Amino acid sequence: MKKHIKTKYIYFLLPLTFVYVTVLIALNYALFRDMKKVTRTLIEASVFSFFIVFLPEIVSFYGIHNITGSNLFLIYFYLFSTIFGIFIIKKQERYINEILEKK
Protein backbone atom coordinates (compact mmCIF):
# COMPACT_ATOMS: atom_id res chain seq x y z
CA MET A 1 0.00 0.00 0.00
CA LYS A 2 1.29 3.44 -0.90
CA LYS A 3 1.77 6.00 1.82
CA HIS A 4 -0.34 9.09 1.56
CA ILE A 5 -1.55 11.99 3.67
CA LYS A 6 -4.84 11.03 5.30
CA THR A 7 -7.69 13.30 4.33
CA LYS A 8 -8.87 13.62 7.91
CA TYR A 9 -5.70 15.61 8.60
CA ILE A 10 -6.23 17.85 5.58
CA TYR A 11 -9.53 19.01 7.10
CA PHE A 12 -7.50 20.76 9.80
CA LEU A 13 -6.21 23.15 7.14
CA LEU A 14 -9.68 24.39 6.18
CA PRO A 15 -9.49 27.48 8.44
CA LEU A 16 -6.50 28.51 6.34
CA THR A 17 -7.04 29.34 2.71
CA PHE A 18 -7.79 26.78 0.05
CA VAL A 19 -4.24 27.17 -1.26
CA TYR A 20 -2.83 24.99 1.53
CA VAL A 21 -5.53 22.39 1.02
CA THR A 22 -4.93 22.37 -2.73
CA VAL A 23 -1.17 21.93 -2.32
CA LEU A 24 -1.63 18.97 0.03
CA ILE A 25 -4.23 17.40 -2.26
CA ALA A 26 -1.86 17.78 -5.22
CA LEU A 27 0.97 16.31 -3.13
CA ASN A 28 -1.22 13.35 -2.27
CA TYR A 29 -2.00 12.73 -5.94
CA ALA A 30 1.73 12.99 -6.67
CA LEU A 31 2.41 10.34 -4.03
CA PHE A 32 -0.02 8.10 -5.92
CA ARG A 33 1.89 9.00 -9.10
CA ASP A 34 -1.20 10.37 -10.82
CA MET A 35 0.13 13.51 -12.51
CA LYS A 36 -3.06 13.97 -14.49
CA LYS A 37 -4.97 14.47 -11.23
CA VAL A 38 -2.27 16.83 -9.93
CA THR A 39 -2.57 18.99 -13.03
CA ARG A 40 -6.36 18.93 -12.94
CA THR A 41 -6.47 19.91 -9.26
CA LEU A 42 -4.08 22.82 -9.80
CA ILE A 43 -6.08 24.04 -12.81
CA GLU A 44 -9.34 23.82 -10.83
CA ALA A 45 -7.76 25.81 -8.01
CA SER A 46 -6.50 28.46 -10.43
CA VAL A 47 -9.91 28.85 -12.04
CA PHE A 48 -11.53 29.01 -8.62
CA SER A 49 -9.10 31.70 -7.42
CA PHE A 50 -9.95 33.86 -10.44
CA PHE A 51 -13.63 33.27 -9.66
CA ILE A 52 -13.16 34.44 -6.06
CA VAL A 53 -11.28 37.57 -7.09
CA PHE A 54 -13.31 38.70 -10.09
CA LEU A 55 -16.88 37.80 -9.07
CA PRO A 56 -17.26 40.79 -6.69
CA GLU A 57 -15.90 43.09 -9.39
CA ILE A 58 -18.36 41.75 -11.96
CA VAL A 59 -21.24 42.11 -9.50
CA SER A 60 -20.23 45.69 -8.65
CA PHE A 61 -20.19 46.50 -12.38
CA TYR A 62 -23.95 45.89 -12.40
CA GLY A 63 -24.53 48.33 -9.55
CA ILE A 64 -24.62 45.96 -6.59
CA HIS A 65 -22.55 46.87 -3.51
CA ASN A 66 -18.84 46.14 -3.93
CA ILE A 67 -17.72 43.88 -1.10
CA THR A 68 -14.00 43.94 -1.86
CA GLY A 69 -13.49 47.14 0.10
CA SER A 70 -15.37 46.03 3.19
CA ASN A 71 -15.07 43.43 5.92
CA LEU A 72 -17.59 41.26 4.08
CA PHE A 73 -14.88 40.25 1.63
CA LEU A 74 -13.13 38.21 4.33
CA ILE A 75 -16.36 36.36 5.09
CA TYR A 76 -17.00 35.90 1.36
CA PHE A 77 -13.47 34.62 0.77
CA TYR A 78 -13.48 32.11 3.63
CA LEU A 79 -16.99 30.89 2.85
CA PHE A 80 -16.15 30.03 -0.75
CA SER A 81 -12.64 28.73 -0.01
CA THR A 82 -14.00 26.40 2.69
CA ILE A 83 -16.63 25.05 0.32
CA PHE A 84 -14.00 24.50 -2.38
CA GLY A 85 -11.64 22.86 0.12
CA ILE A 86 -14.32 20.41 1.26
CA PHE A 87 -15.18 19.67 -2.38
CA ILE A 88 -11.64 18.69 -3.37
CA ILE A 89 -11.06 16.75 -0.15
CA LYS A 90 -14.22 14.69 -0.75
CA LYS A 91 -13.14 14.12 -4.35
CA GLN A 92 -9.79 12.81 -3.16
CA GLU A 93 -11.43 10.57 -0.55
CA ARG A 94 -13.42 8.92 -3.34
CA TYR A 95 -10.24 8.53 -5.40
CA ILE A 96 -8.31 6.93 -2.52
CA ASN A 97 -11.20 4.59 -1.74
CA GLU A 98 -11.30 3.48 -5.40
CA ILE A 99 -7.55 2.84 -5.38
CA LEU A 100 -7.69 0.87 -2.14
CA GLU A 101 -10.70 -1.19 -3.27
CA LYS A 102 -8.83 -2.31 -6.39
CA LYS A 103 -6.16 -3.94 -4.23
PDB file of C-alpha atoms in Angstrom:
ATOM      1  CA  MET A   1       0.000   0.000   0.000  1.00  0.00           C
ATOM      2  CA  LYS A   2       1.291   3.439  -0.897  1.00  0.00           C
ATOM      3  CA  LYS A   3       1.769   5.995   1.816  1.00  0.00           C
ATOM      4  CA  HIS A   4      -0.342   9.094   1.564  1.00  0.00           C
ATOM      5  CA  ILE A   5      -1.551  11.991   3.673  1.00  0.00           C
ATOM      6  CA  LYS A   6      -4.836  11.027   5.305  1.00  0.00           C
ATOM      7  CA  THR A   7      -7.686  13.299   4.330  1.00  0.00           C
ATOM      8  CA  LYS A   8      -8.875  13.625   7.912  1.00  0.00           C
ATOM      9  CA  TYR A   9      -5.696  15.605   8.597  1.00  0.00           C
ATOM     10  CA  ILE A  10      -6.232  17.846   5.582  1.00  0.00           C
ATOM     11  CA  TYR A  11      -9.532  19.007   7.105  1.00  0.00           C
ATOM     12  CA  PHE A  12      -7.502  20.761   9.805  1.00  0.00           C
ATOM     13  CA  LEU A  13      -6.207  23.150   7.139  1.00  0.00           C
ATOM     14  CA  LEU A  14      -9.675  24.395   6.182  1.00  0.00           C
ATOM     15  CA  PRO A  15      -9.485  27.475   8.443  1.00  0.00           C
ATOM     16  CA  LEU A  16      -6.502  28.513   6.339  1.00  0.00           C
ATOM     17  CA  THR A  17      -7.044  29.345   2.708  1.00  0.00           C
ATOM     18  CA  PHE A  18      -7.794  26.777   0.051  1.00  0.00           C
ATOM     19  CA  VAL A  19      -4.240  27.170  -1.263  1.00  0.00           C
ATOM     20  CA  TYR A  20      -2.832  24.989   1.531  1.00  0.00           C
ATOM     21  CA  VAL A  21      -5.532  22.387   1.022  1.00  0.00           C
ATOM     22  CA  THR A  22      -4.925  22.374  -2.732  1.00  0.00           C
ATOM     23  CA  VAL A  23      -1.171  21.929  -2.323  1.00  0.00           C
ATOM     24  CA  LEU A  24      -1.626  18.966   0.026  1.00  0.00           C
ATOM     25  CA  ILE A  25      -4.227  17.396  -2.256  1.00  0.00           C
ATOM     26  CA  ALA A  26      -1.856  17.782  -5.216  1.00  0.00           C
ATOM     27  CA  LEU A  27       0.973  16.315  -3.133  1.00  0.00           C
ATOM     28  CA  ASN A  28      -1.224  13.348  -2.267  1.00  0.00           C
ATOM     29  CA  TYR A  29      -2.001  12.731  -5.939  1.00  0.00           C
ATOM     30  CA  ALA A  30       1.727  12.991  -6.668  1.00  0.00           C
ATOM     31  CA  LEU A  31       2.407  10.340  -4.025  1.00  0.00           C
ATOM     32  CA  PHE A  32      -0.024   8.105  -5.916  1.00  0.00           C
ATOM     33  CA  ARG A  33       1.891   9.000  -9.102  1.00  0.00           C
ATOM     34  CA  ASP A  34      -1.199  10.374 -10.822  1.00  0.00           C
ATOM     35  CA  MET A  35       0.135  13.507 -12.506  1.00  0.00           C
ATOM     36  CA  LYS A  36      -3.061  13.965 -14.494  1.00  0.00           C
ATOM     37  CA  LYS A  37      -4.973  14.471 -11.225  1.00  0.00           C
ATOM     38  CA  VAL A  38      -2.266  16.828  -9.933  1.00  0.00           C
ATOM     39  CA  THR A  39      -2.573  18.991 -13.026  1.00  0.00           C
ATOM     40  CA  ARG A  40      -6.361  18.931 -12.942  1.00  0.00           C
ATOM     41  CA  THR A  41      -6.467  19.915  -9.259  1.00  0.00           C
ATOM     42  CA  LEU A  42      -4.082  22.816  -9.800  1.00  0.00           C
ATOM     43  CA  ILE A  43      -6.075  24.039 -12.810  1.00  0.00           C
ATOM     44  CA  GLU A  44      -9.335  23.819 -10.835  1.00  0.00           C
ATOM     45  CA  ALA A  45      -7.757  25.811  -8.007  1.00  0.00           C
ATOM     46  CA  SER A  46      -6.500  28.465 -10.433  1.00  0.00           C
ATOM     47  CA  VAL A  47      -9.913  28.850 -12.040  1.00  0.00           C
ATOM     48  CA  PHE A  48     -11.527  29.014  -8.618  1.00  0.00           C
ATOM     49  CA  SER A  49      -9.101  31.701  -7.422  1.00  0.00           C
ATOM     50  CA  PHE A  50      -9.954  33.861 -10.442  1.00  0.00           C
ATOM     51  CA  PHE A  51     -13.629  33.270  -9.660  1.00  0.00           C
ATOM     52  CA  ILE A  52     -13.156  34.443  -6.065  1.00  0.00           C
ATOM     53  CA  VAL A  53     -11.278  37.574  -7.093  1.00  0.00           C
ATOM     54  CA  PHE A  54     -13.314  38.698 -10.091  1.00  0.00           C
ATOM     55  CA  LEU A  55     -16.875  37.801  -9.068  1.00  0.00           C
ATOM     56  CA  PRO A  56     -17.260  40.790  -6.689  1.00  0.00           C
ATOM     57  CA  GLU A  57     -15.901  43.090  -9.386  1.00  0.00           C
ATOM     58  CA  ILE A  58     -18.361  41.754 -11.958  1.00  0.00           C
ATOM     59  CA  VAL A  59     -21.236  42.110  -9.496  1.00  0.00           C
ATOM     60  CA  SER A  60     -20.229  45.694  -8.654  1.00  0.00           C
ATOM     61  CA  PHE A  61     -20.194  46.497 -12.377  1.00  0.00           C
ATOM     62  CA  TYR A  62     -23.955  45.891 -12.404  1.00  0.00           C
ATOM     63  CA  GLY A  63     -24.535  48.333  -9.553  1.00  0.00           C
ATOM     64  CA  ILE A  64     -24.617  45.962  -6.586  1.00  0.00           C
ATOM     65  CA  HIS A  65     -22.551  46.868  -3.509  1.00  0.00           C
ATOM     66  CA  ASN A  66     -18.843  46.138  -3.932  1.00  0.00           C
ATOM     67  CA  ILE A  67     -17.719  43.876  -1.095  1.00  0.00           C
ATOM     68  CA  THR A  68     -13.997  43.944  -1.861  1.00  0.00           C
ATOM     69  CA  GLY A  69     -13.491  47.144   0.099  1.00  0.00           C
ATOM     70  CA  SER A  70     -15.369  46.027   3.194  1.00  0.00           C
ATOM     71  CA  ASN A  71     -15.074  43.431   5.925  1.00  0.00           C
ATOM     72  CA  LEU A  72     -17.588  41.265   4.081  1.00  0.00           C
ATOM     73  CA  PHE A  73     -14.878  40.247   1.630  1.00  0.00           C
ATOM     74  CA  LEU A  74     -13.133  38.214   4.330  1.00  0.00           C
ATOM     75  CA  ILE A  75     -16.358  36.356   5.086  1.00  0.00           C
ATOM     76  CA  TYR A  76     -17.004  35.896   1.361  1.00  0.00           C
ATOM     77  CA  PHE A  77     -13.474  34.619   0.768  1.00  0.00           C
ATOM     78  CA  TYR A  78     -13.483  32.107   3.633  1.00  0.00           C
ATOM     79  CA  LEU A  79     -16.986  30.886   2.847  1.00  0.00           C
ATOM     80  CA  PHE A  80     -16.145  30.032  -0.746  1.00  0.00           C
ATOM     81  CA  SER A  81     -12.644  28.733  -0.010  1.00  0.00           C
ATOM     82  CA  THR A  82     -13.998  26.400   2.689  1.00  0.00           C
ATOM     83  CA  ILE A  83     -16.634  25.046   0.320  1.00  0.00           C
ATOM     84  CA  PHE A  84     -13.998  24.500  -2.382  1.00  0.00           C
ATOM     85  CA  GLY A  85     -11.641  22.856   0.118  1.00  0.00           C
ATOM     86  CA  ILE A  86     -14.319  20.412   1.255  1.00  0.00           C
ATOM     87  CA  PHE A  87     -15.175  19.673  -2.381  1.00  0.00           C
ATOM     88  CA  ILE A  88     -11.640  18.687  -3.372  1.00  0.00           C
ATOM     89  CA  ILE A  89     -11.060  16.746  -0.151  1.00  0.00           C
ATOM     90  CA  LYS A  90     -14.220  14.693  -0.751  1.00  0.00           C
ATOM     91  CA  LYS A  91     -13.136  14.121  -4.348  1.00  0.00           C
ATOM     92  CA  GLN A  92      -9.795  12.808  -3.162  1.00  0.00           C
ATOM     93  CA  GLU A  93     -11.428  10.573  -0.554  1.00  0.00           C
ATOM     94  CA  ARG A  94     -13.424   8.924  -3.344  1.00  0.00           C
ATOM     95  CA  TYR A  95     -10.241   8.526  -5.400  1.00  0.00           C
ATOM     96  CA  ILE A  96      -8.307   6.935  -2.522  1.00  0.00           C
ATOM     97  CA  ASN A  97     -11.195   4.585  -1.738  1.00  0.00           C
ATOM     98  CA  GLU A  98     -11.298   3.475  -5.395  1.00  0.00           C
ATOM     99  CA  ILE A  99      -7.547   2.841  -5.383  1.00  0.00           C
ATOM    100  CA  LEU A 100      -7.687   0.871  -2.136  1.00  0.00           C
ATOM    101  CA  GLU A 101     -10.695  -1.191  -3.272  1.00  0.00           C
ATOM    102  CA  LYS A 102      -8.831  -2.309  -6.391  1.00  0.00           C
ATOM    103  CA  LYS A 103      -6.164  -3.937  -4.233  1.00  0.00           C
TER     104      LYS A 103
END
